[in-house]
mmCIF file of C-alpha atoms in Angstrom:
data_model
loop_
_atom_site.group_PDB
_atom_site.id
_atom_site.type_symbol
_atom_site.label_atom_id
_atom_site.label_comp_id
_atom_site.label_asym_id
_atom_site.label_seq_id
_atom_site.Cartn_x
_atom_site.Cartn_y
_atom_site.Cartn_z
ATOM 1 C CA UNK F 259 159.034 9.291 103.760
ATOM 2 C CA UNK F 260 159.119 10.997 100.348
ATOM 3 C CA UNK F 261 155.971 12.197 98.678
ATOM 4 C CA UNK F 262 156.247 10.165 95.448
ATOM 5 C CA UNK F 263 152.940 11.154 93.900
ATOM 6 C CA UNK F 264 149.876 13.128 95.038
ATOM 7 C CA UNK F 265 146.412 11.564 95.294
ATOM 8 C CA UNK F 266 145.148 13.339 92.190
ATOM 9 C CA UNK F 267 147.712 11.388 90.176
ATOM 10 C CA UNK F 268 147.379 8.044 91.929
ATOM 11 C CA UNK F 269 143.606 7.793 91.578
ATOM 12 C CA UNK F 270 143.316 8.545 87.807
ATOM 13 C CA UNK F 271 146.330 6.336 86.949
ATOM 14 C CA UNK F 272 144.977 3.392 88.941
ATOM 15 C CA UNK F 273 141.466 3.949 87.538
ATOM 16 C CA UNK F 274 142.617 3.920 83.909
ATOM 17 C CA UNK F 275 144.858 0.891 84.478
ATOM 18 C CA UNK F 276 141.839 -1.057 85.769
ATOM 19 C CA UNK F 277 139.770 0.312 82.867
ATOM 20 C CA UNK F 278 142.374 -0.860 80.348
ATOM 21 C CA UNK F 279 142.553 -4.332 81.894
ATOM 22 C CA UNK F 280 138.740 -4.564 81.787
ATOM 23 C CA UNK F 281 138.651 -3.622 78.094
ATOM 24 C CA UNK F 282 141.467 -6.110 77.355
ATOM 25 C CA UNK F 283 139.873 -9.113 79.029
ATOM 26 C CA UNK F 284 136.212 -8.474 78.041
ATOM 27 C CA UNK F 285 135.520 -9.234 74.371
ATOM 28 C CA UNK F 286 132.995 -6.717 73.060
ATOM 29 C CA UNK F 287 133.788 -6.952 69.370
ATOM 30 C CA UNK F 288 134.323 -3.618 67.602
ATOM 31 C CA UNK F 289 132.759 -1.627 70.469
ATOM 32 C CA UNK F 290 134.116 -0.747 73.881
ATOM 33 C CA UNK F 291 133.021 -3.055 76.667
ATOM 34 C CA UNK F 292 131.882 -0.090 78.767
ATOM 35 C CA UNK F 293 129.462 0.828 75.925
ATOM 36 C CA UNK F 294 128.390 -2.690 74.939
ATOM 37 C CA UNK F 295 127.802 -3.911 78.501
ATOM 38 C CA UNK F 296 126.181 -1.262 80.786
ATOM 39 C CA UNK F 297 127.055 -3.321 83.878
ATOM 40 C CA UNK F 298 130.692 -2.373 83.318
ATOM 41 C CA UNK F 299 129.763 1.287 83.837
ATOM 42 C CA UNK F 300 128.490 0.428 87.292
ATOM 43 C CA UNK F 301 131.675 -1.592 87.934
ATOM 44 C CA UNK F 302 133.969 1.317 86.994
ATOM 45 C CA UNK F 303 131.893 3.693 89.133
ATOM 46 C CA UNK F 304 132.363 1.362 92.091
ATOM 47 C CA UNK F 305 136.101 1.165 91.371
ATOM 48 C CA UNK F 306 136.350 4.977 91.404
ATOM 49 C CA UNK F 307 134.455 5.216 94.691
ATOM 50 C CA UNK F 308 136.610 2.515 96.265
ATOM 51 C CA UNK F 309 139.813 4.297 95.194
ATOM 52 C CA UNK F 310 138.580 7.558 96.690
ATOM 53 C CA UNK F 311 137.565 5.750 99.877
ATOM 54 C CA UNK F 312 141.010 4.104 100.160
ATOM 55 C CA UNK F 313 142.705 7.497 99.827
ATOM 56 C CA UNK F 314 140.423 9.009 102.470
ATOM 57 C CA UNK F 315 141.055 6.112 104.874
ATOM 58 C CA UNK F 316 144.840 6.288 104.387
ATOM 59 C CA UNK F 317 144.778 10.049 104.915
ATOM 60 C CA UNK F 318 142.776 9.610 108.127
ATOM 61 C CA UNK F 319 145.162 6.936 109.434
ATOM 62 C CA UNK F 320 148.086 9.197 108.592
ATOM 63 C CA UNK F 321 146.575 12.105 110.488
ATOM 64 C CA UNK F 322 145.834 9.949 113.539
ATOM 65 C CA UNK F 323 149.357 8.559 113.624
ATOM 66 C CA UNK F 324 150.787 12.061 113.126
ATOM 67 C CA UNK F 325 148.945 13.323 116.212
ATOM 68 C CA UNK F 326 150.612 10.653 118.356
ATOM 69 C CA UNK F 327 154.138 11.940 117.554
ATOM 70 C CA UNK F 328 156.064 14.416 119.683
ATOM 71 C CA UNK F 329 157.012 17.817 118.273
ATOM 72 C CA UNK F 330 160.528 16.754 117.186
ATOM 73 C CA UNK F 331 159.180 13.678 115.400
ATOM 74 C CA UNK F 332 156.471 15.766 113.759
ATOM 75 C CA UNK F 333 159.143 18.133 112.329
ATOM 76 C CA UNK F 334 161.213 15.200 111.028
ATOM 77 C CA UNK F 335 158.126 13.646 109.483
ATOM 78 C CA UNK F 336 157.048 16.884 107.779
ATOM 79 C CA UNK F 337 160.606 17.458 106.548
ATOM 80 C CA UNK F 338 160.858 13.956 105.058
ATOM 81 C CA UNK F 339 157.411 14.202 103.486
ATOM 82 C CA UNK F 340 158.236 17.541 101.828
ATOM 83 C CA UNK F 341 161.131 15.980 99.960
ATOM 84 C CA UNK F 342 160.283 15.359 96.334
ATOM 85 C CA UNK F 343 161.041 12.086 94.648
ATOM 86 C CA UNK F 344 164.007 12.421 92.278
ATOM 87 C CA UNK F 345 165.696 10.274 89.663
ATOM 88 C CA UNK F 346 169.444 10.540 90.264
ATOM 89 C CA UNK F 347 170.321 8.669 87.055
ATOM 90 C CA UNK F 348 168.076 10.996 85.046
ATOM 91 C CA UNK F 349 169.933 14.002 86.447
ATOM 92 C CA UNK F 350 173.258 12.434 85.466
ATOM 93 C CA UNK F 351 172.059 11.698 81.937
ATOM 94 C CA UNK F 352 170.735 15.265 81.602
ATOM 95 C CA UNK F 353 174.053 16.691 82.817
ATOM 96 C CA UNK F 354 176.002 14.597 80.267
ATOM 97 C CA UNK F 355 173.698 15.599 77.406
ATOM 98 C CA UNK F 356 173.796 19.355 78.170
ATOM 99 C CA UNK F 357 177.222 19.688 79.744
ATOM 100 C CA UNK F 358 176.042 22.852 81.476
ATOM 101 C CA UNK F 359 178.189 24.391 84.153
ATOM 102 C CA UNK F 360 176.508 25.033 87.514
ATOM 103 C CA UNK F 361 175.964 28.664 88.322
ATOM 104 C CA UNK F 362 178.484 28.438 91.137
ATOM 105 C CA UNK F 363 181.194 27.384 88.611
ATOM 106 C CA UNK F 364 180.411 29.916 85.874
ATOM 107 C CA UNK F 365 183.316 32.060 87.019
ATOM 108 C CA UNK F 366 185.693 29.531 85.437
ATOM 109 C CA UNK F 367 184.357 30.082 81.904
ATOM 110 C CA UNK F 368 183.822 33.873 81.897
ATOM 111 C CA UNK F 369 185.628 35.506 78.939
ATOM 112 C CA UNK F 370 187.473 38.767 79.119
ATOM 113 C CA UNK F 371 184.915 40.535 76.930
ATOM 114 C CA UNK F 372 182.843 43.076 78.812
ATOM 115 C CA UNK F 373 180.061 45.034 77.165
ATOM 116 C CA UNK F 374 178.558 47.587 79.531
ATOM 117 C CA UNK F 375 178.767 45.096 82.361
ATOM 118 C CA UNK F 376 177.482 42.199 80.268
ATOM 119 C CA UNK F 377 179.959 39.317 80.322
ATOM 120 C CA UNK F 378 180.138 36.328 77.961
ATOM 121 C CA UNK F 379 180.429 32.692 79.012
ATOM 122 C CA UNK F 380 182.583 30.280 77.046
ATOM 123 C CA UNK F 381 180.078 27.431 77.158
ATOM 124 C CA UNK F 382 180.799 24.243 75.191
ATOM 125 C CA UNK F 383 178.389 23.015 72.572
ATOM 126 C CA UNK F 384 175.825 20.595 74.036
ATOM 127 C CA UNK F 385 177.024 17.019 73.479
ATOM 128 C CA UNK F 386 173.646 15.982 71.973
ATOM 129 C CA UNK F 387 174.059 18.703 69.298
ATOM 130 C CA UNK F 388 177.596 17.608 68.552
ATOM 131 C CA UNK F 389 176.602 13.948 68.239
ATOM 132 C CA UNK F 390 173.760 14.805 65.880
ATOM 133 C CA UNK F 391 176.163 16.863 63.751
ATOM 134 C CA UNK F 392 178.544 13.893 63.504
ATOM 135 C CA UNK F 393 175.598 11.634 62.657
ATOM 136 C CA UNK F 394 174.623 13.886 59.720
ATOM 137 C CA UNK F 395 178.170 13.666 58.394
ATOM 138 C CA UNK F 396 178.103 9.859 58.548
ATOM 139 C CA UNK F 397 174.681 9.774 56.906
ATOM 140 C CA UNK F 398 175.864 12.086 54.106
ATOM 141 C CA UNK F 399 178.877 9.865 53.381
ATOM 142 C CA UNK F 400 176.775 6.679 53.298
ATOM 143 C CA UNK F 401 174.134 8.394 51.103
ATOM 144 C CA UNK F 402 176.791 9.662 48.687
ATOM 145 C CA UNK F 403 178.415 6.272 48.288
ATOM 146 C CA UNK F 404 175.163 4.360 48.003
ATOM 147 C CA UNK F 405 173.280 6.563 45.549
ATOM 148 C CA UNK F 406 175.933 8.551 43.675
ATOM 149 C CA UNK F 407 178.832 6.063 43.514
ATOM 150 C CA UNK F 408 177.052 2.701 43.306
ATOM 151 C CA UNK F 409 173.826 4.060 41.724
ATOM 152 C CA UNK F 410 171.203 2.522 43.975
ATOM 153 C CA UNK F 411 167.464 3.029 43.222
ATOM 154 C CA UNK F 412 166.390 6.517 42.138
ATOM 155 C CA UNK F 413 163.240 8.488 42.850
ATOM 156 C CA UNK F 414 161.422 7.106 39.771
ATOM 157 C CA UNK F 415 162.023 3.520 40.842
ATOM 158 C CA UNK F 416 161.032 4.315 44.404
ATOM 159 C CA UNK F 417 157.812 5.899 43.098
ATOM 160 C CA UNK F 418 157.014 2.797 41.019
ATOM 161 C CA UNK F 419 157.645 0.517 43.990
ATOM 162 C CA UNK F 420 155.374 2.617 46.235
ATOM 163 C CA UNK F 421 152.625 2.676 43.586
ATOM 164 C CA UNK F 422 152.854 -1.130 43.205
ATOM 165 C CA UNK F 423 152.705 -1.563 46.966
ATOM 166 C CA UNK F 424 149.738 0.808 47.167
ATOM 167 C CA UNK F 425 147.883 -1.163 44.428
ATOM 168 C CA UNK F 426 148.450 -4.390 46.353
ATOM 169 C CA UNK F 427 147.122 -2.747 49.505
ATOM 170 C CA UNK F 428 144.073 -1.557 47.588
ATOM 171 C CA UNK F 429 143.402 -5.036 46.258
ATOM 172 C CA UNK F 430 143.709 -6.504 49.751
ATOM 173 C CA UNK F 431 141.398 -3.815 51.079
ATOM 174 C CA UNK F 432 138.802 -4.527 48.391
ATOM 175 C CA UNK F 433 138.718 -8.177 49.480
ATOM 176 C CA UNK F 434 137.418 -7.118 52.874
ATOM 177 C CA UNK F 435 135.422 -4.055 51.713
ATOM 178 C CA UNK F 436 133.351 -5.402 48.849
ATOM 179 C CA UNK F 437 130.426 -3.097 49.658
ATOM 180 C CA UNK F 438 132.408 -0.130 48.347
ATOM 181 C CA UNK F 439 131.880 -1.213 44.736
ATOM 182 C CA UNK F 440 129.579 0.673 42.351
ATOM 183 C CA UNK F 441 128.693 0.489 38.668
ATOM 184 C CA UNK F 442 132.044 2.081 37.738
ATOM 185 C CA UNK F 443 134.323 -0.106 39.858
ATOM 186 C CA UNK F 444 132.459 -3.435 39.891
ATOM 187 C CA UNK F 445 134.245 -6.405 38.414
ATOM 188 C CA UNK F 446 132.865 -9.711 37.124
ATOM 189 C CA UNK F 447 132.987 -12.323 39.873
ATOM 190 C CA UNK F 448 133.955 -15.838 38.837
ATOM 191 C CA UNK F 449 134.480 -17.606 42.154
ATOM 192 C CA UNK F 450 132.034 -20.428 42.798
ATOM 193 C CA UNK F 451 131.166 -18.995 46.218
ATOM 194 C CA UNK F 452 130.128 -15.623 44.726
ATOM 195 C CA UNK F 453 128.159 -17.256 41.891
ATOM 196 C CA UNK F 454 126.367 -19.577 44.325
ATOM 197 C CA UNK F 455 125.469 -16.617 46.526
ATOM 198 C CA UNK F 456 124.163 -14.721 43.501
ATOM 199 C CA UNK F 457 122.194 -17.780 42.412
ATOM 200 C CA UNK F 458 120.560 -18.112 45.830
ATOM 201 C CA UNK F 459 119.352 -14.506 45.743
ATOM 202 C CA UNK F 460 118.264 -14.841 42.111
ATOM 203 C CA UNK F 461 116.190 -17.977 42.842
ATOM 204 C CA UNK F 462 114.373 -16.270 45.728
ATOM 205 C CA UNK F 463 113.899 -12.797 44.231
ATOM 206 C CA UNK F 464 114.200 -12.786 40.444
ATOM 207 C CA UNK F 465 112.503 -15.991 39.295
ATOM 208 C CA UNK F 466 109.034 -14.394 39.375
ATOM 209 C CA UNK F 467 109.968 -12.262 36.361
ATOM 210 C CA UNK F 468 112.898 -14.033 34.742
ATOM 211 C CA UNK F 469 112.226 -17.743 35.559
ATOM 212 C CA UNK F 470 114.667 -19.965 37.399
ATOM 213 C CA UNK F 471 116.669 -20.734 34.236
ATOM 214 C CA UNK F 472 116.699 -17.090 33.110
ATOM 215 C CA UNK F 473 114.453 -17.729 30.118
ATOM 216 C CA UNK F 474 112.253 -14.764 30.893
ATOM 217 C CA UNK F 475 108.600 -14.232 31.736
ATOM 218 C CA UNK F 476 107.361 -10.815 32.739
ATOM 219 C CA UNK F 477 110.990 -9.809 32.486
ATOM 220 C CA UNK F 478 113.270 -10.301 29.497
ATOM 221 C CA UNK F 479 115.265 -13.385 28.561
ATOM 222 C CA UNK F 480 118.667 -13.268 30.248
ATOM 223 C CA UNK F 481 120.320 -16.038 28.237
ATOM 224 C CA UNK F 482 120.545 -14.380 24.780
ATOM 225 C CA UNK F 483 122.779 -11.567 23.496
ATOM 226 C CA UNK F 484 119.999 -8.949 23.489
ATOM 227 C CA UNK F 485 119.881 -6.320 26.248
ATOM 228 C CA UNK F 486 117.434 -3.516 26.790
ATOM 229 C CA UNK F 487 119.691 -1.381 28.982
ATOM 230 C CA UNK F 488 123.056 -2.783 27.961
ATOM 231 C CA UNK F 489 124.994 -5.907 28.948
ATOM 232 C CA UNK F 490 128.275 -6.362 30.734
ATOM 233 C CA UNK F 491 128.880 -6.342 34.472
ATOM 234 C CA UNK F 492 128.655 -2.530 34.844
ATOM 235 C CA UNK F 493 125.333 -2.172 33.007
ATOM 236 C CA UNK F 494 123.747 -5.181 34.676
ATOM 237 C CA UNK F 495 124.949 -4.017 38.079
ATOM 238 C CA UNK F 496 123.479 -0.539 37.452
ATOM 239 C CA UNK F 497 120.160 -1.969 36.196
ATOM 240 C CA UNK F 498 119.759 -4.135 39.302
ATOM 241 C CA UNK F 499 120.779 -1.333 41.610
ATOM 242 C CA UNK F 500 118.905 1.582 40.053
ATOM 243 C CA UNK F 501 116.065 -0.294 38.367
ATOM 244 C CA UNK F 502 114.900 -0.527 34.718
ATOM 245 C CA UNK F 503 112.925 1.834 32.560
ATOM 246 C CA UNK F 504 110.638 4.288 34.310
ATOM 247 C CA UNK F 505 107.084 2.988 34.676
ATOM 248 C CA UNK F 506 107.571 -0.423 33.097
ATOM 249 C CA UNK F 507 110.971 -1.739 34.103
ATOM 250 C CA UNK F 508 112.400 -3.531 37.062
ATOM 251 C CA UNK F 509 112.327 -1.784 40.428
ATOM 252 C CA UNK F 510 115.556 -0.612 42.058
ATOM 253 C CA UNK F 511 117.040 -3.165 44.452
ATOM 254 C CA UNK F 512 119.748 -0.993 46.030
ATOM 255 C CA UNK F 513 117.766 -0.581 49.205
ATOM 256 C CA UNK F 514 117.278 -4.362 49.508
ATOM 257 C CA UNK F 515 120.758 -5.642 48.785
ATOM 258 C CA UNK F 516 124.298 -4.532 49.575
ATOM 259 C CA UNK F 517 126.599 -3.571 46.668
ATOM 260 C CA UNK F 518 128.539 -6.804 47.129
ATOM 261 C CA UNK F 519 125.327 -8.839 46.835
ATOM 262 C CA UNK F 520 124.279 -6.918 43.730
ATOM 263 C CA UNK F 521 127.664 -7.717 42.200
ATOM 264 C CA UNK F 522 127.071 -11.407 42.947
ATOM 265 C CA UNK F 523 123.611 -11.310 41.362
ATOM 266 C CA UNK F 524 124.918 -9.491 38.273
ATOM 267 C CA UNK F 525 127.758 -11.961 37.879
ATOM 268 C CA UNK F 526 125.362 -14.911 38.146
ATOM 269 C CA UNK F 527 123.030 -13.314 35.576
ATOM 270 C CA UNK F 528 125.950 -13.034 33.141
ATOM 271 C CA UNK F 529 126.871 -16.651 33.810
ATOM 272 C CA UNK F 530 123.495 -17.608 32.262
ATOM 273 C CA UNK F 531 124.636 -16.273 28.877
ATOM 274 C CA UNK F 532 124.611 -18.991 26.226
ATOM 275 C CA UNK F 533 122.548 -21.479 28.269
ATOM 276 C CA UNK F 534 119.354 -23.031 26.891
ATOM 277 C CA UNK F 535 116.237 -22.319 28.991
ATOM 278 C CA UNK F 536 113.148 -24.493 28.793
ATOM 279 C CA UNK F 537 110.845 -21.813 27.336
ATOM 280 C CA UNK F 538 112.965 -18.915 26.157
ATOM 281 C CA UNK F 539 111.241 -15.604 25.649
ATOM 282 C CA UNK F 540 111.765 -13.785 22.375
ATOM 283 C CA UNK F 541 114.785 -11.471 22.326
ATOM 284 C CA UNK F 542 114.205 -7.875 23.466
ATOM 285 C CA UNK F 543 116.461 -4.884 23.026
ATOM 286 C CA UNK F 544 119.628 -4.783 20.999
ATOM 287 C CA UNK F 545 122.592 -7.079 20.701
ATOM 288 C CA UNK F 546 125.236 -5.785 23.074
ATOM 289 C CA UNK F 547 128.933 -6.064 22.241
ATOM 290 C CA UNK F 548 131.607 -5.219 24.770
ATOM 291 C CA UNK F 549 133.828 -2.604 23.100
ATOM 292 C CA UNK F 550 136.603 -3.227 25.626
ATOM 293 C CA UNK F 551 136.680 -6.990 25.000
ATOM 294 C CA UNK F 552 139.761 -8.195 23.083
ATOM 295 C CA UNK F 553 139.143 -8.993 19.447
ATOM 296 C CA UNK F 554 138.786 -12.674 18.685
ATOM 297 C CA UNK F 555 141.459 -14.075 16.420
ATOM 298 C CA UNK F 556 140.209 -16.112 13.458
ATOM 299 C CA UNK F 557 141.401 -19.660 13.084
ATOM 300 C CA UNK F 558 143.033 -20.660 9.724
ATOM 301 C CA UNK F 559 139.884 -22.609 8.832
ATOM 302 C CA UNK F 560 137.651 -19.549 9.487
ATOM 303 C CA UNK F 561 139.928 -17.353 7.403
ATOM 304 C CA UNK F 562 139.907 -19.847 4.485
ATOM 305 C CA UNK F 563 136.116 -20.124 4.630
ATOM 306 C CA UNK F 564 135.783 -16.328 4.565
ATOM 307 C CA UNK F 565 138.046 -16.094 1.521
ATOM 308 C CA UNK F 566 136.116 -18.839 -0.250
ATOM 309 C CA UNK F 567 132.783 -17.132 0.434
ATOM 310 C CA UNK F 568 134.165 -13.849 -0.835
ATOM 311 C CA UNK F 569 135.461 -15.483 -4.072
ATOM 312 C CA UNK F 570 132.146 -17.283 -4.661
#
């Protein structure tokens, strides 16, 4: 009987296999099952104790059976148990990869050189090294033909492709990480689901000051072109998040709503632009014009009217 593995290997390996199976079959969401469900800690403790008990029982049975053997059988048993488990095929593979000569056969490859009793062996290069050298030659030939002869993509094109792929990955990441937005990175949301979510928050939180239709009450009118702290998605997002003017403006809502929710509210507020509220409050602040917005092209009729007015 060969000693394939000691107990201090068998117990941890078996324990972690059972632990992995438990984590695989128990759904605990983003957390480990052993953390989410304390009962699993008791279960794994019992598993560890049972494994230790099994090893102790097997060792006891082995000792009892060993005592029943005669002296010759005991020697054969101890000799068989002392043999280590080996992989014959692994030894053969290692011998082929290294091509080392056994010490007993080194006399066949000793060179005639002798330096103060130090002799040199004519060892062959390890086959793995030779194969890798041949592989580099094949790679160099393929690379030369592909990039120098046929002119495949260069470093600039590869860089552009990687940047484009990275931008796509960033966009996909933003779809699932909307709470990372701030006043500098927020974008106007136009999806009906986002606007409806912003409207729901607006109608439960903002109507006391701005009215349900955005016409204004204690707070300013949100439907005209006048803004006290600037319009546009970035300014509106920042005003909702950080609050209005000190002492008399809107309170900061960043502790009440997530960045994604503030973006939805700001987008809904901007969707009220140009609507007609029931009792609009007088404009406050200055007319805000987006400097980054594309210039509107005049129609031929508008251009003709402008010329006529200028002539008159």
